[in-house]
């Protein structure tokens, strides 16, 4: 189970790095269309309705899973301990967890080893962390390293010598982007001398401004359950959900975990609602990657300015969910952020009534552009576009998403036409056709005009196919840490990583066709091409999207995703430059119809 969990996390990181698509069951789609928003709300309502069946005893969950089997222990001096089930990753991985409540509050606290045990479980570690105590401080050390997390219970702070290094996945880059490792690592050859990491600043998370308390009582040290989730689990695109009777830790909910989660709900009291709000502000202040670009000093002020603070702090969970939906969909209005599913404490279907169909001006424009470009392409290709085609002396390679590599495909074998829906196979097939003996191809156009993102592994392979030496550059906007990874690929599948594996330096004219719809990985790839003198960008400025999405949950259990702190960048003159504003074309195309009239496009690129 641990290996399966680790595999899921790696896939999540790779797909979340720059995607417009869902990588797990409970998310909305990337384009952020009204239809996808409505579907997300409807889906969450359906989850809640199914969960009501579980609570009523009609679920197929075992009775002990549906109910939660809570054991209460009345503590002294205002502390109450409960033993409840903890599920990590799946319904079959069940353990006991002690949660604590103080002074009549229903904000759940746990001991620090909740986080370390969960990380050991998720990352397939064997007791990776050591915990030591000294008066008012508890220090968690990653074994064999100098990297620590220090909890100061007198000052209400949590400090990391180096956050990225403490969280680092073995074999991954310092600022992990989930690419070129694991079972598909054989497709890439890192260039060690051209790969480097810059460690980030020491991080001190001060909880006092957010009224979040660390509690030391007698010999015990207690931390809010959700604070640990936000600081430790979110790095791996996982989160914690608490419904009053059980805790779930996962990178997403399958049907059985969803039924379990919605089978119960704790009361949203005034003190819990206040904590939920402050924890949300804490998480967004540190982890929203576009905070500076959006001109947000802090989210408490921002929530007040856009008129949602009162509802977010209120005791009506449905109203709080609707306010969160409005904030993300209408005001953040970035395409990597979105509402995923309502809390177990919301009324089924209420979110659709209160906030369904609300979205902002940028998302509205983006949806309109998708419709326009799709309509023009459909006119040119009424039977569907061709992934690979040759028109005269020009080869066109067209794909609308970067599809993650699959276990059932042998990427060392000869690609077939039936496999061209797979991005890596499309690159291999195109390479073979372009480089075949007697090929008439002189120009190659990679058409990303309708590409809204996808998997970072596929994006790396595409970059390598065109440039020979691929490059991925990532900056953690929270810590300042950076990673530059450069690599070769093996396009011709001969087992060697050499100059024969790329279209670069073969006397070909290389182009990339972009549009305002080219988003996320569809924006990353042309930005990498833009930095290379051998590729010409044609079309209109790409649609941006620089930060990976992070799936998150509020303390109240409302799930959403944000543009996180891992920001893809271009690397020039030793500096990292944000790509959120898109890549400017070298050659503009005025009419959308010319994008898909390949003969007309041939004349444009030949200057005729």
PDB file of C-alpha atoms in Angstrom, residues 54-176:
ATOM      1  CA  UNK A  54     -24.128   6.266   4.574  1.00  0.00           C
ATOM      2  CA  UNK A  55     -25.247   8.072   7.692  1.00  0.00           C
ATOM      3  CA  UNK A  56     -28.709   6.556   7.328  1.00  0.00           C
ATOM      4  CA  UNK A  57     -27.272   3.068   7.139  1.00  0.00           C
ATOM      5  CA  UNK A  58     -27.802   2.511   3.404  1.00  0.00           C
ATOM      6  CA  UNK A  59     -24.123   2.836   2.479  1.00  0.00           C
ATOM      7  CA  UNK A  60     -22.064  -0.210   1.476  1.00  0.00           C
ATOM      8  CA  UNK A  61     -19.429   0.842   4.009  1.00  0.00           C
ATOM      9  CA  UNK A  62     -18.880  -1.473   6.955  1.00  0.00           C
ATOM     10  CA  UNK A  63     -20.839  -0.208   9.938  1.00  0.00           C
ATOM     11  CA  UNK A  64     -17.689   0.542  11.926  1.00  0.00           C
ATOM     12  CA  UNK A  65     -16.335   2.668   9.056  1.00  0.00           C
ATOM     13  CA  UNK A  66     -19.569   4.562   8.523  1.00  0.00           C
ATOM     14  CA  UNK A  67     -19.989   5.325  12.200  1.00  0.00           C
ATOM     15  CA  UNK A  68     -16.403   5.934  13.281  1.00  0.00           C
ATOM     16  CA  UNK A  69     -16.488   4.236  16.725  1.00  0.00           C
ATOM     17  CA  UNK A  70     -15.426   7.174  18.878  1.00  0.00           C
ATOM     18  CA  UNK A  71     -14.080   6.603  22.388  1.00  0.00           C
ATOM     19  CA  UNK A  72     -14.286   9.606  24.742  1.00  0.00           C
ATOM     20  CA  UNK A  73     -12.076  10.237  27.732  1.00  0.00           C
ATOM     21  CA  UNK A  74     -13.015  13.158  29.928  1.00  0.00           C
ATOM     22  CA  UNK A  75      -9.743  14.897  30.750  1.00  0.00           C
ATOM     23  CA  UNK A  76      -8.787  17.120  33.637  1.00  0.00           C
ATOM     24  CA  UNK A  77      -8.287  20.884  33.468  1.00  0.00           C
ATOM     25  CA  UNK A  78     -10.267  21.447  30.297  1.00  0.00           C
ATOM     26  CA  UNK A  79      -8.730  18.756  28.056  1.00  0.00           C
ATOM     27  CA  UNK A  80     -10.745  15.958  26.438  1.00  0.00           C
ATOM     28  CA  UNK A  81      -9.183  13.057  24.538  1.00  0.00           C
ATOM     29  CA  UNK A  82     -10.956  10.991  21.885  1.00  0.00           C
ATOM     30  CA  UNK A  83      -9.725   7.935  20.001  1.00  0.00           C
ATOM     31  CA  UNK A  84     -11.048   7.906  16.461  1.00  0.00           C
ATOM     32  CA  UNK A  85     -10.187   6.056  13.224  1.00  0.00           C
ATOM     33  CA  UNK A  86      -7.488   7.463  10.937  1.00  0.00           C
ATOM     34  CA  UNK A  87      -7.544   6.440   7.271  1.00  0.00           C
ATOM     35  CA  UNK A  88      -4.428   7.048   5.180  1.00  0.00           C
ATOM     36  CA  UNK A  89      -4.898   6.830   1.436  1.00  0.00           C
ATOM     37  CA  UNK A  90      -7.624   4.194   1.370  1.00  0.00           C
ATOM     38  CA  UNK A  91     -10.446   2.725   3.421  1.00  0.00           C
ATOM     39  CA  UNK A  92      -8.448  -0.424   4.186  1.00  0.00           C
ATOM     40  CA  UNK A  93      -5.553   1.425   5.788  1.00  0.00           C
ATOM     41  CA  UNK A  94      -7.119   2.184   9.166  1.00  0.00           C
ATOM     42  CA  UNK A  95      -5.382   3.085  12.407  1.00  0.00           C
ATOM     43  CA  UNK A  96      -6.349   4.624  15.744  1.00  0.00           C
ATOM     44  CA  UNK A  97      -5.697   8.308  16.323  1.00  0.00           C
ATOM     45  CA  UNK A  98      -5.935  10.259  19.571  1.00  0.00           C
ATOM     46  CA  UNK A  99      -7.366  13.766  19.146  1.00  0.00           C
ATOM     47  CA  UNK A 100      -7.600  16.364  21.865  1.00  0.00           C
ATOM     48  CA  UNK A 101      -9.947  19.254  22.597  1.00  0.00           C
ATOM     49  CA  UNK A 102      -9.269  22.102  24.990  1.00  0.00           C
ATOM     50  CA  UNK A 103     -11.554  24.257  27.124  1.00  0.00           C
ATOM     51  CA  UNK A 104     -14.763  23.115  25.479  1.00  0.00           C
ATOM     52  CA  UNK A 105     -13.630  23.964  21.946  1.00  0.00           C
ATOM     53  CA  UNK A 106     -14.221  21.520  19.100  1.00  0.00           C
ATOM     54  CA  UNK A 107     -10.975  22.416  17.294  1.00  0.00           C
ATOM     55  CA  UNK A 108      -9.075  19.090  17.105  1.00  0.00           C
ATOM     56  CA  UNK A 109      -5.467  18.891  18.267  1.00  0.00           C
ATOM     57  CA  UNK A 110      -2.995  16.035  17.861  1.00  0.00           C
ATOM     58  CA  UNK A 111       0.536  15.261  18.928  1.00  0.00           C
ATOM     59  CA  UNK A 112       3.368  16.048  16.511  1.00  0.00           C
ATOM     60  CA  UNK A 113       3.978  12.401  15.667  1.00  0.00           C
ATOM     61  CA  UNK A 114       0.679  12.452  13.753  1.00  0.00           C
ATOM     62  CA  UNK A 115       2.518  14.335  10.992  1.00  0.00           C
ATOM     63  CA  UNK A 116       5.708  12.257  11.062  1.00  0.00           C
ATOM     64  CA  UNK A 117       3.806   8.965  11.105  1.00  0.00           C
ATOM     65  CA  UNK A 118       1.591  10.114   8.223  1.00  0.00           C
ATOM     66  CA  UNK A 119       4.658  11.130   6.195  1.00  0.00           C
ATOM     67  CA  UNK A 120       6.355   7.805   6.911  1.00  0.00           C
ATOM     68  CA  UNK A 121       3.225   6.045   5.689  1.00  0.00           C
ATOM     69  CA  UNK A 122       2.698   8.151   2.573  1.00  0.00           C
ATOM     70  CA  UNK A 123       6.339   8.286   1.471  1.00  0.00           C
ATOM     71  CA  UNK A 124       7.200   4.645   2.248  1.00  0.00           C
ATOM     72  CA  UNK A 125       9.728   5.704   4.886  1.00  0.00           C
ATOM     73  CA  UNK A 126      10.988   3.575   7.746  1.00  0.00           C
ATOM     74  CA  UNK A 127      10.823   5.914  10.751  1.00  0.00           C
ATOM     75  CA  UNK A 128      12.481   8.792   8.888  1.00  0.00           C
ATOM     76  CA  UNK A 129      12.084  11.365  11.663  1.00  0.00           C
ATOM     77  CA  UNK A 130      13.422  11.797  15.205  1.00  0.00           C
ATOM     78  CA  UNK A 131      11.498  13.826  17.791  1.00  0.00           C
ATOM     79  CA  UNK A 132      13.168  15.409  20.814  1.00  0.00           C
ATOM     80  CA  UNK A 133      11.741  17.620  23.556  1.00  0.00           C
ATOM     81  CA  UNK A 134      13.368  20.383  25.586  1.00  0.00           C
ATOM     82  CA  UNK A 135      11.166  22.516  27.815  1.00  0.00           C
ATOM     83  CA  UNK A 136       8.866  24.561  25.602  1.00  0.00           C
ATOM     84  CA  UNK A 137      10.311  23.296  22.311  1.00  0.00           C
ATOM     85  CA  UNK A 138       9.955  20.113  20.307  1.00  0.00           C
ATOM     86  CA  UNK A 139      12.423  19.443  17.491  1.00  0.00           C
ATOM     87  CA  UNK A 140      11.722  17.093  14.583  1.00  0.00           C
ATOM     88  CA  UNK A 141      14.889  16.070  12.730  1.00  0.00           C
ATOM     89  CA  UNK A 142      15.046  14.248   9.445  1.00  0.00           C
ATOM     90  CA  UNK A 143      17.460  11.408  10.158  1.00  0.00           C
ATOM     91  CA  UNK A 144      20.919  11.702   8.685  1.00  0.00           C
ATOM     92  CA  UNK A 145      20.484  15.408   7.865  1.00  0.00           C
ATOM     93  CA  UNK A 146      20.822  18.749   9.668  1.00  0.00           C
ATOM     94  CA  UNK A 147      17.287  19.683   8.632  1.00  0.00           C
ATOM     95  CA  UNK A 148      14.819  20.322  11.435  1.00  0.00           C
ATOM     96  CA  UNK A 149      11.359  21.603  12.246  1.00  0.00           C
ATOM     97  CA  UNK A 150      11.280  23.307  15.650  1.00  0.00           C
ATOM     98  CA  UNK A 151       7.961  23.834  17.459  1.00  0.00           C
ATOM     99  CA  UNK A 152       8.183  26.617  20.061  1.00  0.00           C
ATOM    100  CA  UNK A 153       5.172  26.278  22.350  1.00  0.00           C
ATOM    101  CA  UNK A 154       5.969  29.461  24.276  1.00  0.00           C
ATOM    102  CA  UNK A 155       6.159  31.631  21.149  1.00  0.00           C
ATOM    103  CA  UNK A 156       3.614  29.758  19.005  1.00  0.00           C
ATOM    104  CA  UNK A 157       6.061  29.389  16.115  1.00  0.00           C
ATOM    105  CA  UNK A 158       7.145  26.527  13.848  1.00  0.00           C
ATOM    106  CA  UNK A 159      10.583  27.023  12.293  1.00  0.00           C
ATOM    107  CA  UNK A 160      12.372  25.114   9.537  1.00  0.00           C
ATOM    108  CA  UNK A 161      16.095  25.350   8.929  1.00  0.00           C
ATOM    109  CA  UNK A 162      15.215  24.575   5.299  1.00  0.00           C
ATOM    110  CA  UNK A 163      11.615  23.728   4.457  1.00  0.00           C
ATOM    111  CA  UNK A 164      12.315  22.262   1.006  1.00  0.00           C
ATOM    112  CA  UNK A 165      15.211  20.114   2.205  1.00  0.00           C
ATOM    113  CA  UNK A 166      13.209  18.849   5.177  1.00  0.00           C
ATOM    114  CA  UNK A 167      10.335  17.815   2.907  1.00  0.00           C
ATOM    115  CA  UNK A 168      12.421  16.631  -0.043  1.00  0.00           C
ATOM    116  CA  UNK A 169      11.413  13.354  -1.679  1.00  0.00           C
ATOM    117  CA  UNK A 170      14.382  11.017  -2.126  1.00  0.00           C
ATOM    118  CA  UNK A 171      15.663  11.197  -5.691  1.00  0.00           C
ATOM    119  CA  UNK A 172      13.716  14.374  -6.462  1.00  0.00           C
ATOM    120  CA  UNK A 173      15.026  17.880  -7.086  1.00  0.00           C
ATOM    121  CA  UNK A 174      15.184  20.266  -4.134  1.00  0.00           C
ATOM    122  CA  UNK A 175      12.098  22.103  -5.348  1.00  0.00           C
ATOM    123  CA  UNK A 176      10.228  18.979  -6.320  1.00  0.00           C
TER     124      UNK A 176
END
